[in-house]
Coordinates of C-alpha atoms and ligand atoms in Angstrom, one line a residue:
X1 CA -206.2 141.5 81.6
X2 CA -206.0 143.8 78.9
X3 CA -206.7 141.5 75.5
X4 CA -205.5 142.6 72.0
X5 CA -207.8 142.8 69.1
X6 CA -208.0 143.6 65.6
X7 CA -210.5 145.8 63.6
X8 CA -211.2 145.3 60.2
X9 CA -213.6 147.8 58.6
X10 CA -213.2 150.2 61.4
X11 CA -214.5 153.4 59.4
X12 CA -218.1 151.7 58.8
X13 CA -221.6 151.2 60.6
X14 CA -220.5 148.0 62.8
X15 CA -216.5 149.1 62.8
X16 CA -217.6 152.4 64.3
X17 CA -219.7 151.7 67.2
X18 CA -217.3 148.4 68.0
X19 CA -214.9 151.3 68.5
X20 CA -217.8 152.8 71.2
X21 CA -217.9 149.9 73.0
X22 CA -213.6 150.1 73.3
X23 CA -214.0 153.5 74.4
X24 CA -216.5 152.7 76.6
X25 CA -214.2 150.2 78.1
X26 CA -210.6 151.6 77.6
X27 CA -209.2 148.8 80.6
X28 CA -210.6 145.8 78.4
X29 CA -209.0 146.2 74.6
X30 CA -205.9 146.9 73.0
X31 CA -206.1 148.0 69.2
X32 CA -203.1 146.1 67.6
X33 CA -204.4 146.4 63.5
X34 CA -207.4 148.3 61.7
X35 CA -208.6 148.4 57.9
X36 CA -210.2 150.7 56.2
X37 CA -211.2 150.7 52.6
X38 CA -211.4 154.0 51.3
X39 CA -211.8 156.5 54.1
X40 CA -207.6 157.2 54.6
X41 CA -208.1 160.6 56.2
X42 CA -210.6 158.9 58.5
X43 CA -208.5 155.9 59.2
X44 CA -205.7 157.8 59.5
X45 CA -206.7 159.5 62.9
X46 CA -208.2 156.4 64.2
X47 CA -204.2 155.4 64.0
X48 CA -203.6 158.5 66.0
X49 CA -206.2 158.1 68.7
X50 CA -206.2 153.7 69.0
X51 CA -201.9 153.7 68.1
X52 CA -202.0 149.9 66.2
X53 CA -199.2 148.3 65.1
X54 CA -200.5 147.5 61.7
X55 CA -203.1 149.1 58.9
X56 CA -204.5 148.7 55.8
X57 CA -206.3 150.5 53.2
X58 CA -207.8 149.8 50.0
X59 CA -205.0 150.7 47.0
X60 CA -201.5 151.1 47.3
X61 CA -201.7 154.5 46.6
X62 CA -203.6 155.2 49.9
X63 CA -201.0 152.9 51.3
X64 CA -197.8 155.1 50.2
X65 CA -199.9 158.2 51.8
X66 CA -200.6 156.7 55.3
X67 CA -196.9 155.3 55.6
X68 CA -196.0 158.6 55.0
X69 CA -198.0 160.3 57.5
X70 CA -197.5 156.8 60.2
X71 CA -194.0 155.6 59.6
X72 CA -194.1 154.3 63.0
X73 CA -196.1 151.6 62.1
X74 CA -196.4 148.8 59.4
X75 CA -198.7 149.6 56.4
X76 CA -200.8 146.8 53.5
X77 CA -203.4 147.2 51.4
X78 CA -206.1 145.2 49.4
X79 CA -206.9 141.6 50.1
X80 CA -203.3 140.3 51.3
X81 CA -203.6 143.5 53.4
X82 CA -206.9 142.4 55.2
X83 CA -205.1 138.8 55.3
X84 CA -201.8 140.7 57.3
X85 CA -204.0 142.3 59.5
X86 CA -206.7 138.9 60.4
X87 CA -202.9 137.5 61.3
X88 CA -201.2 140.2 63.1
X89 CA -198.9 138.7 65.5
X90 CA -199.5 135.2 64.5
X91 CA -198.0 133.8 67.6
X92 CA -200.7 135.3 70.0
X93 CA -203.6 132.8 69.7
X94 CA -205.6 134.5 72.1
X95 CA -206.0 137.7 69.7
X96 CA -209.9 138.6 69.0
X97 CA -210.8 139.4 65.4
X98 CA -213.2 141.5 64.8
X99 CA -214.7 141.5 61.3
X100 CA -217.1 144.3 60.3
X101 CA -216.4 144.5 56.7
X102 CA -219.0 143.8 53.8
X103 CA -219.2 141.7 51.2
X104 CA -217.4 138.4 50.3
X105 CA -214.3 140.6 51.1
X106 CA -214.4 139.1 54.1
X107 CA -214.1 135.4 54.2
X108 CA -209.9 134.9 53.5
X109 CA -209.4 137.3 56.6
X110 CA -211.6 134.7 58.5
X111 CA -210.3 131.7 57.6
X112 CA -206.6 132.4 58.1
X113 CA -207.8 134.3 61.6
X114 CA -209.7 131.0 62.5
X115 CA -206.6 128.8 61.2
X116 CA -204.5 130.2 63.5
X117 CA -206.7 129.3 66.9
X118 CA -208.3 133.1 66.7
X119 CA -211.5 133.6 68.0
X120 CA -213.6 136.1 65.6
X121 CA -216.4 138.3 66.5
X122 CA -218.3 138.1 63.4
X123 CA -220.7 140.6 61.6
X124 CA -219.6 139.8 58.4
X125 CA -222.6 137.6 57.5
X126 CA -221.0 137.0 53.9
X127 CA -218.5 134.7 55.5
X128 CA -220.9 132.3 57.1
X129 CA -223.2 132.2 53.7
X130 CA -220.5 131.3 51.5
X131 CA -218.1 129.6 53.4
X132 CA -220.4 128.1 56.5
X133 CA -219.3 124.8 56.3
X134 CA -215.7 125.1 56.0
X135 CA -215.2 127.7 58.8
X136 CA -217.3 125.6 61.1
X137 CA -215.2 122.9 60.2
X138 CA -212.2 124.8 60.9
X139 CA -213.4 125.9 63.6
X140 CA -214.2 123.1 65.5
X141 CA -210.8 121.2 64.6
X142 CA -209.1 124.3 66.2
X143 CA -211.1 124.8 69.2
X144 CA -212.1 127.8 68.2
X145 CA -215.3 130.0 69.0
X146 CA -217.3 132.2 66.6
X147 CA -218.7 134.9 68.3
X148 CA -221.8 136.3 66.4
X149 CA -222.4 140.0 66.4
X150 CA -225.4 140.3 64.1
X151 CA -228.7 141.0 66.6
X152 CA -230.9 138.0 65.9
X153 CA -228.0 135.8 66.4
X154 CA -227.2 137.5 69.5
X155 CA -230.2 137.1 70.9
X156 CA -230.7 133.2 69.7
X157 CA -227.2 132.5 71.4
X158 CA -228.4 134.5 74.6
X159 CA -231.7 132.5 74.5
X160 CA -229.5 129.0 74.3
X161 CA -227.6 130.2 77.5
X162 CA -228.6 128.1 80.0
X163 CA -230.6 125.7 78.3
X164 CA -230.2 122.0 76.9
X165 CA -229.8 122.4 73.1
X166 CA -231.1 119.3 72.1
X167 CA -234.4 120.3 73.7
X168 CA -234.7 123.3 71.1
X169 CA -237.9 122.7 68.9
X170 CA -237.3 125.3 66.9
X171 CA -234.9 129.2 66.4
X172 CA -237.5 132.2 65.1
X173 CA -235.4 134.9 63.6
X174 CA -237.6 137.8 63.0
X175 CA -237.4 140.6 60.1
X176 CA -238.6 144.4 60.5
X177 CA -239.8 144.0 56.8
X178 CA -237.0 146.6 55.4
X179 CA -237.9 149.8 53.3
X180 CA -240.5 148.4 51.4
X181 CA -242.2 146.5 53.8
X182 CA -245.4 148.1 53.0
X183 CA -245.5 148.2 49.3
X184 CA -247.2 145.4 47.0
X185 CA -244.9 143.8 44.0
X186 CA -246.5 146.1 41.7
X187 CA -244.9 149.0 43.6
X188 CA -241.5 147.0 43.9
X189 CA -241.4 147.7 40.4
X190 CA -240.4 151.5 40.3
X191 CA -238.8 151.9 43.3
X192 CA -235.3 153.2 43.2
X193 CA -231.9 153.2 45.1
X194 CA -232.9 156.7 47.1
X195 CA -236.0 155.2 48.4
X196 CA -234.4 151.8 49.1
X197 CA -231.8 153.2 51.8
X198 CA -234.5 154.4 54.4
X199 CA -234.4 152.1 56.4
X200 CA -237.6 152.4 58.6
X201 CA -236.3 151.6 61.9
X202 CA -232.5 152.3 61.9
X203 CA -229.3 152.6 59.8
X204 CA -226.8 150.9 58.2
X205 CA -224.1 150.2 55.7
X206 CA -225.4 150.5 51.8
X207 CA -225.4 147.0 51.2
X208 CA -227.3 145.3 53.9
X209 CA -229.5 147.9 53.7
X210 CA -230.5 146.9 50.1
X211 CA -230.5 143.5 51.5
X212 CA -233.1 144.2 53.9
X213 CA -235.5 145.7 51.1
X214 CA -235.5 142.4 49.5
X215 CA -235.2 140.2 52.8
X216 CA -232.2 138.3 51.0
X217 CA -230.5 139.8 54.5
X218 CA -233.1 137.4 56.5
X219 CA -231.8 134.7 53.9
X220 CA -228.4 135.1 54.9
X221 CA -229.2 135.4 58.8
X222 CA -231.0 131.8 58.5
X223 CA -228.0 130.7 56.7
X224 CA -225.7 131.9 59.4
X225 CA -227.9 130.9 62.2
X226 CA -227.7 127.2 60.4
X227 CA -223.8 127.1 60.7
X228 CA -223.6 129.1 64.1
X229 CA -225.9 126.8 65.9
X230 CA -226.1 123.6 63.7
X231 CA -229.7 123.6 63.8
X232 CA -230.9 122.3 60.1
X233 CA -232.6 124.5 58.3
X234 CA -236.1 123.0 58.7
X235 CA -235.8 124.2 62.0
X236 CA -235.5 127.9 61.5
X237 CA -238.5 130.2 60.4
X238 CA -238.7 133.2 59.9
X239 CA -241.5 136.1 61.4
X240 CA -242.4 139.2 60.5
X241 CA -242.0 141.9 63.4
X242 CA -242.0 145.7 62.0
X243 CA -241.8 146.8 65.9
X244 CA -237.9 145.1 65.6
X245 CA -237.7 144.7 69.4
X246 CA -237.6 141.3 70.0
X247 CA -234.8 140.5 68.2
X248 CA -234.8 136.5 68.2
X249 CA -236.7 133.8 69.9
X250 CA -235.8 130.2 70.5
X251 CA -238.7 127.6 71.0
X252 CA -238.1 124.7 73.4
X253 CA -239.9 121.1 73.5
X254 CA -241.9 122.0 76.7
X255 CA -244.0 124.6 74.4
X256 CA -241.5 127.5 76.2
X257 CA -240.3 130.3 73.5
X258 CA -237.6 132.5 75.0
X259 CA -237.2 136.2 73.3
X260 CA -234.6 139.0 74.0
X261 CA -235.9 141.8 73.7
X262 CA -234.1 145.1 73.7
X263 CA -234.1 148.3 72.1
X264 CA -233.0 148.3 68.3
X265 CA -228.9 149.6 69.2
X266 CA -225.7 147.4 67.9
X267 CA -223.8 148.8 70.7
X268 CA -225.5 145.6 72.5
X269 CA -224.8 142.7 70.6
X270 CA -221.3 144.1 69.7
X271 CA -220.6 144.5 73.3
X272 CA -221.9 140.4 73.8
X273 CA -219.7 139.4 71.3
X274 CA -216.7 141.6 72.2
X275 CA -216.8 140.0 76.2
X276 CA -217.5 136.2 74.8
X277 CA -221.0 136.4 76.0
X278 CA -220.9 138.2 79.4
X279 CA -223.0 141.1 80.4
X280 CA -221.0 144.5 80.4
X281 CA -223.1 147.9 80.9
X282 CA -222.6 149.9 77.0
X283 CA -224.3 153.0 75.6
X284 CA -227.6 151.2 74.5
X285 CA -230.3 153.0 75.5
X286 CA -232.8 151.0 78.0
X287 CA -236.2 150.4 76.3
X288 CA -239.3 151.0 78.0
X289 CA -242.2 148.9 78.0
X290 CA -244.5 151.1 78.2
X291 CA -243.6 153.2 75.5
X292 CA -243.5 150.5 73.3
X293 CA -247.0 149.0 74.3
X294 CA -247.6 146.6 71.4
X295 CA -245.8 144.4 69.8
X296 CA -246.7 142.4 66.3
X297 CA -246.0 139.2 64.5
X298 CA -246.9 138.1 61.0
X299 CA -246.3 135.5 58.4
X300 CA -243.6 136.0 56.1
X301 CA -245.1 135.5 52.1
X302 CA -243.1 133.6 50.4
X303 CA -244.3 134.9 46.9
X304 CA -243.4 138.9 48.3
X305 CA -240.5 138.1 49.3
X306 CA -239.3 135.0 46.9
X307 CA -235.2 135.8 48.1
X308 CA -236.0 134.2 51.5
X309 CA -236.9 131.3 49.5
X310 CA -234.1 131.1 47.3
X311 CA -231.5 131.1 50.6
X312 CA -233.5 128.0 51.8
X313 CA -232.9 126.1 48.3
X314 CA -229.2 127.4 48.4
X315 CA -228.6 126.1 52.0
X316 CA -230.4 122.6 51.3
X317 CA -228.6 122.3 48.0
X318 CA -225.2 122.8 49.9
X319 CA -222.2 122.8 48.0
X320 CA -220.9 126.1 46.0
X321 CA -225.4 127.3 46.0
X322 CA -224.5 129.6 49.0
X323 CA -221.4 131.2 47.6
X324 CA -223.0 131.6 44.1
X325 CA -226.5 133.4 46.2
X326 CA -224.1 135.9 47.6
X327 CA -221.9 136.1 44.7
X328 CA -225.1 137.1 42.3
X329 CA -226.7 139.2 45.0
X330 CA -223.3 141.1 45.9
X331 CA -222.9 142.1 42.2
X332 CA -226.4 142.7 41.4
X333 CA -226.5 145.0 44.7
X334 CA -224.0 146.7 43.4
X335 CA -225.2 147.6 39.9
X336 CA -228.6 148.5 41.8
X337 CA -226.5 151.6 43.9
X338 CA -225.2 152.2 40.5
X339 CA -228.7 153.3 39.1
X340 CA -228.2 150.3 36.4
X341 CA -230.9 148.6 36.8
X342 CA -234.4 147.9 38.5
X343 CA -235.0 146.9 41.8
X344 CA -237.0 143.8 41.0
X345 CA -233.6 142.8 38.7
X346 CA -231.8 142.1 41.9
X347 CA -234.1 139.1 42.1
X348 CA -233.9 138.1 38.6
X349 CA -230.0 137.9 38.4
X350 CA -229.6 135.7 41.9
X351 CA -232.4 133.3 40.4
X352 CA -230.4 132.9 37.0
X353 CA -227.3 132.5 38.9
X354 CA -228.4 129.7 41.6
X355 CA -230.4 128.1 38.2
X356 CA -226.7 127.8 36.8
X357 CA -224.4 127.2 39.7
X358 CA -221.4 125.2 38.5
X359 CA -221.0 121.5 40.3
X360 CA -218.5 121.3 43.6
X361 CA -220.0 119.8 46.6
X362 CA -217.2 120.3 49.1
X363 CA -215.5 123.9 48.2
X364 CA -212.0 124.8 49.2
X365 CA -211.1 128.3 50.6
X366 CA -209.7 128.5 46.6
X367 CA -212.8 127.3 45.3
X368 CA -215.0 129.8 47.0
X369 CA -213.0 132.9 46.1
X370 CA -212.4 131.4 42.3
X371 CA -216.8 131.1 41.9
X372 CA -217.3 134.2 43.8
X373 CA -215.1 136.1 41.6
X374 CA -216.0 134.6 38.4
X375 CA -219.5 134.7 39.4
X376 CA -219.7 138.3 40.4
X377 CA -217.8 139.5 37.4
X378 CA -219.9 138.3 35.1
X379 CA -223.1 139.6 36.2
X380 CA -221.2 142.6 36.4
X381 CA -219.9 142.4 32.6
X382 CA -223.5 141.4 31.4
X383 CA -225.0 144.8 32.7
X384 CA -221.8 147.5 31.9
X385 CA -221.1 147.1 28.7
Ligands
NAD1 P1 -220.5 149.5 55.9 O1 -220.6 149.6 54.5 O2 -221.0 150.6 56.8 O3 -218.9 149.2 56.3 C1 -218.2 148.3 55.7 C2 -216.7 148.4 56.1 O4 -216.0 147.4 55.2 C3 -216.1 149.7 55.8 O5 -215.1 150.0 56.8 C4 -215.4 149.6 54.5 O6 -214.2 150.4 54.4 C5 -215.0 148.1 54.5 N1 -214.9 147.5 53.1 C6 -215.9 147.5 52.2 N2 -215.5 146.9 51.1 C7 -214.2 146.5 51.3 C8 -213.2 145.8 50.5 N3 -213.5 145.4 49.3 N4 -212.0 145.6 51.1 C9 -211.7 146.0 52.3 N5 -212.6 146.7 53.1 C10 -213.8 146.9 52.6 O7 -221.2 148.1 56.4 P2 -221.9 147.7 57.8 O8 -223.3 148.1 57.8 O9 -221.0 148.1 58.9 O10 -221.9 146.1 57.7 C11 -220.7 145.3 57.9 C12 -221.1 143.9 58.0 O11 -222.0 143.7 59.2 C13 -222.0 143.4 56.8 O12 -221.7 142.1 56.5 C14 -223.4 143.5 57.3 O13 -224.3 142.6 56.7 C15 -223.2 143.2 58.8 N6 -224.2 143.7 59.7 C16 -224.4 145.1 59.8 C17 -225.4 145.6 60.7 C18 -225.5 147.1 60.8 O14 -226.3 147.5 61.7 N7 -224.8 147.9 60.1 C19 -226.2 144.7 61.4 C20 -226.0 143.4 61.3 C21 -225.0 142.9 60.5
MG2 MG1 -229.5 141.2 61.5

């Protein structure tokens, strides 16, 4: 049976090569919304080639000019826009979300999605690290599953199939090490935003590629990986592994650690997430063994990479921490793109932040958005005047 399913982010790295796997599958998926930020020319013939009934773009300008050009089909913009299109056709329940956008952007869209008995193939890793504990919650009271698209949680959740979860000793997610995996802090000092967006092994969106220079991205994914599995955080580590082949491994009680291991290609983990965890062929390429003949693992240092560190504290301090770590790093990843200041400031800013998170132990969906405006804003404000 053909299943419906919404887009949001469609014109970047993840929302692009979901739309691979569709076309790989064409009997499987039928496109009912997409969102696009900026791209309108770009989005605009996705409407011509997937036919949704619903899109949105970033202003309303861009809105007036793809009603225009699409006045067959409904038309929103900005957040209530990406909040229309996580509840297209609120009566269908069965209705996959697929998030792909960046940033904290993308939390609303997954709550009211989730709210409404939606499950939501996630790559959206902001969501999880600001607002883990209430979409779990929500999740659970409405039956509903949270598929993860992000590769090390793909592979933990492949590694659980099959296995008693109680007898897991222990999740290893491991980290390629990012674009400046081989420079000393000294170095870390003059490096700038040209240098930070080669990605050594593969390529992404802007942000998370940043994220990976400082390894805050493998804070997040231990973050997510402590919502998506409920596993406390004393039982994730983290590993070093520039090869980025295995992707995840899960340690049982019997001294057994299971890996999956695959070539370093989306297209795979999207497709897992896209068919709820079944095996469907997609464009990955196959890896072979031989070619890659070794692979490495090494200790993370906590003192290179001190962001890793400060995800732990925010995840064991609970509460609004999380949403004011992304919050911080969000704006200061930002101003870093915009040439506005140092690499090593990125750090700096989240530290301050986290040292002067406001009190709430039990955020609403309001209370989130409220910090992570207010939070982001003013690290913004301090550095463009
Ligand atoms: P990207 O920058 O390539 O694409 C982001 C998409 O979000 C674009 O379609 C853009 O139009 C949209 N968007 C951005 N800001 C928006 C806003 N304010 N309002 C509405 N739409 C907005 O990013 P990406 O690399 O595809 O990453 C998407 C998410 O997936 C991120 O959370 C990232 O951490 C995660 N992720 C990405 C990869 C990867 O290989 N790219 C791997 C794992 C996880
Ligand atoms: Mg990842």
């Amino acid at each position: 049976m053909m299943r419906s399913l919404i887009l949001l982010g469609a014109t970047g790295s993840i929302g692009r090569q979901v739309l691979e796997i569709l076309d790989a599958h064409p009997e499987a998926f039928r496109v009912v919304a997409l969102t696009a930020h900026e791209k309108v020319d770009e989005l605009s013939l996705l409407i011509d080639k997937y036919r949704p009934e619903f899109a949105a773009i970033g202003s309303e300008e861009q809105a007036a000019v793809l009603k225009n050009r699409h006045p067959e089909i409904a038309v929103g913009y900005g957040e209530t826009g990406l909040i229309e299109a996580a509840t297209w056709r609120r009566e269908d329940r069965s209705t996959l979300l697929v998030n792909a956008l960046v940033g904290s952007c993308g939390l609303a869209p997954t709550y009211h999605a989730v709210d409404l008995g939606r499950p939501v193939a996630l790559a959206n890793k902001e969501t999880l690290v600001i607002g883990g504990d209430l979409i779990m919650d929500l999740a659970r009271e409405r039956h509903v599953q949270i598929l993860p698209i992000d590769s090390e949680h793909s592979a933990i959740w492949q590694c659980l199939q099959g296995n008693d979860k109680a007898a897991v000793r222990r999740m290893i997610i491991t980290a390629s090490g990012g674009a400046f995996r081989d420079k000393s802090r000294d170095e870390l000092a003059t490096v700038d935003a040209d240098q930070a967006l080669q990605h050594p092994n593969w390529s992404m969106g802007a942000k998370i590629t940043i994220d990976s220079a400082t390894m805050m991205n493998k804070g997040f994914e231990v973050i997510e990986a402590h919502h998506l599995f409920g596993i406390p955080a004393d039982k994730i580590d983290t590993v070093l592994h520039p090869e980025s082949y295995v992707h995840s491994l899960v340690e049982y009680t019997d001294g057994s650690i299971l890996a999956q291991i695959s070539d370093h290609d989306m297209r795979l983990p999207i497709a897992y997430a896209l068919f709820g965890g079944s095996r469907h062929p997609n464009p990955t390429r196959f890896l072979s063994l031989e070619s890659v003949g070794k692979l490495t693992f090494s200790r993370l240092d906590p003192d290179r990479y001190p962001m890793l560190g400060m995800a732990y504290e925010a995840l064991n301090r609970g509460g609004i921490h999380p949403c004011v770590l992304n919050a911080a790093n969000e704006a200061a990843v930002r101003l870093f793109l915009r040439r506005s200041i140092p690499f090593l400031e990125i750090e700096n800013i989240v530290r301050r932040d986290l040292d002067h998170a406001p009190s709430c132990l039990h955020p609403t969906l309001d209370d989130l958005l409220k910090v992570d405006r207010e939070v982001q804003t003013a690290v913004l404000r301090q550095y463009l005047k």
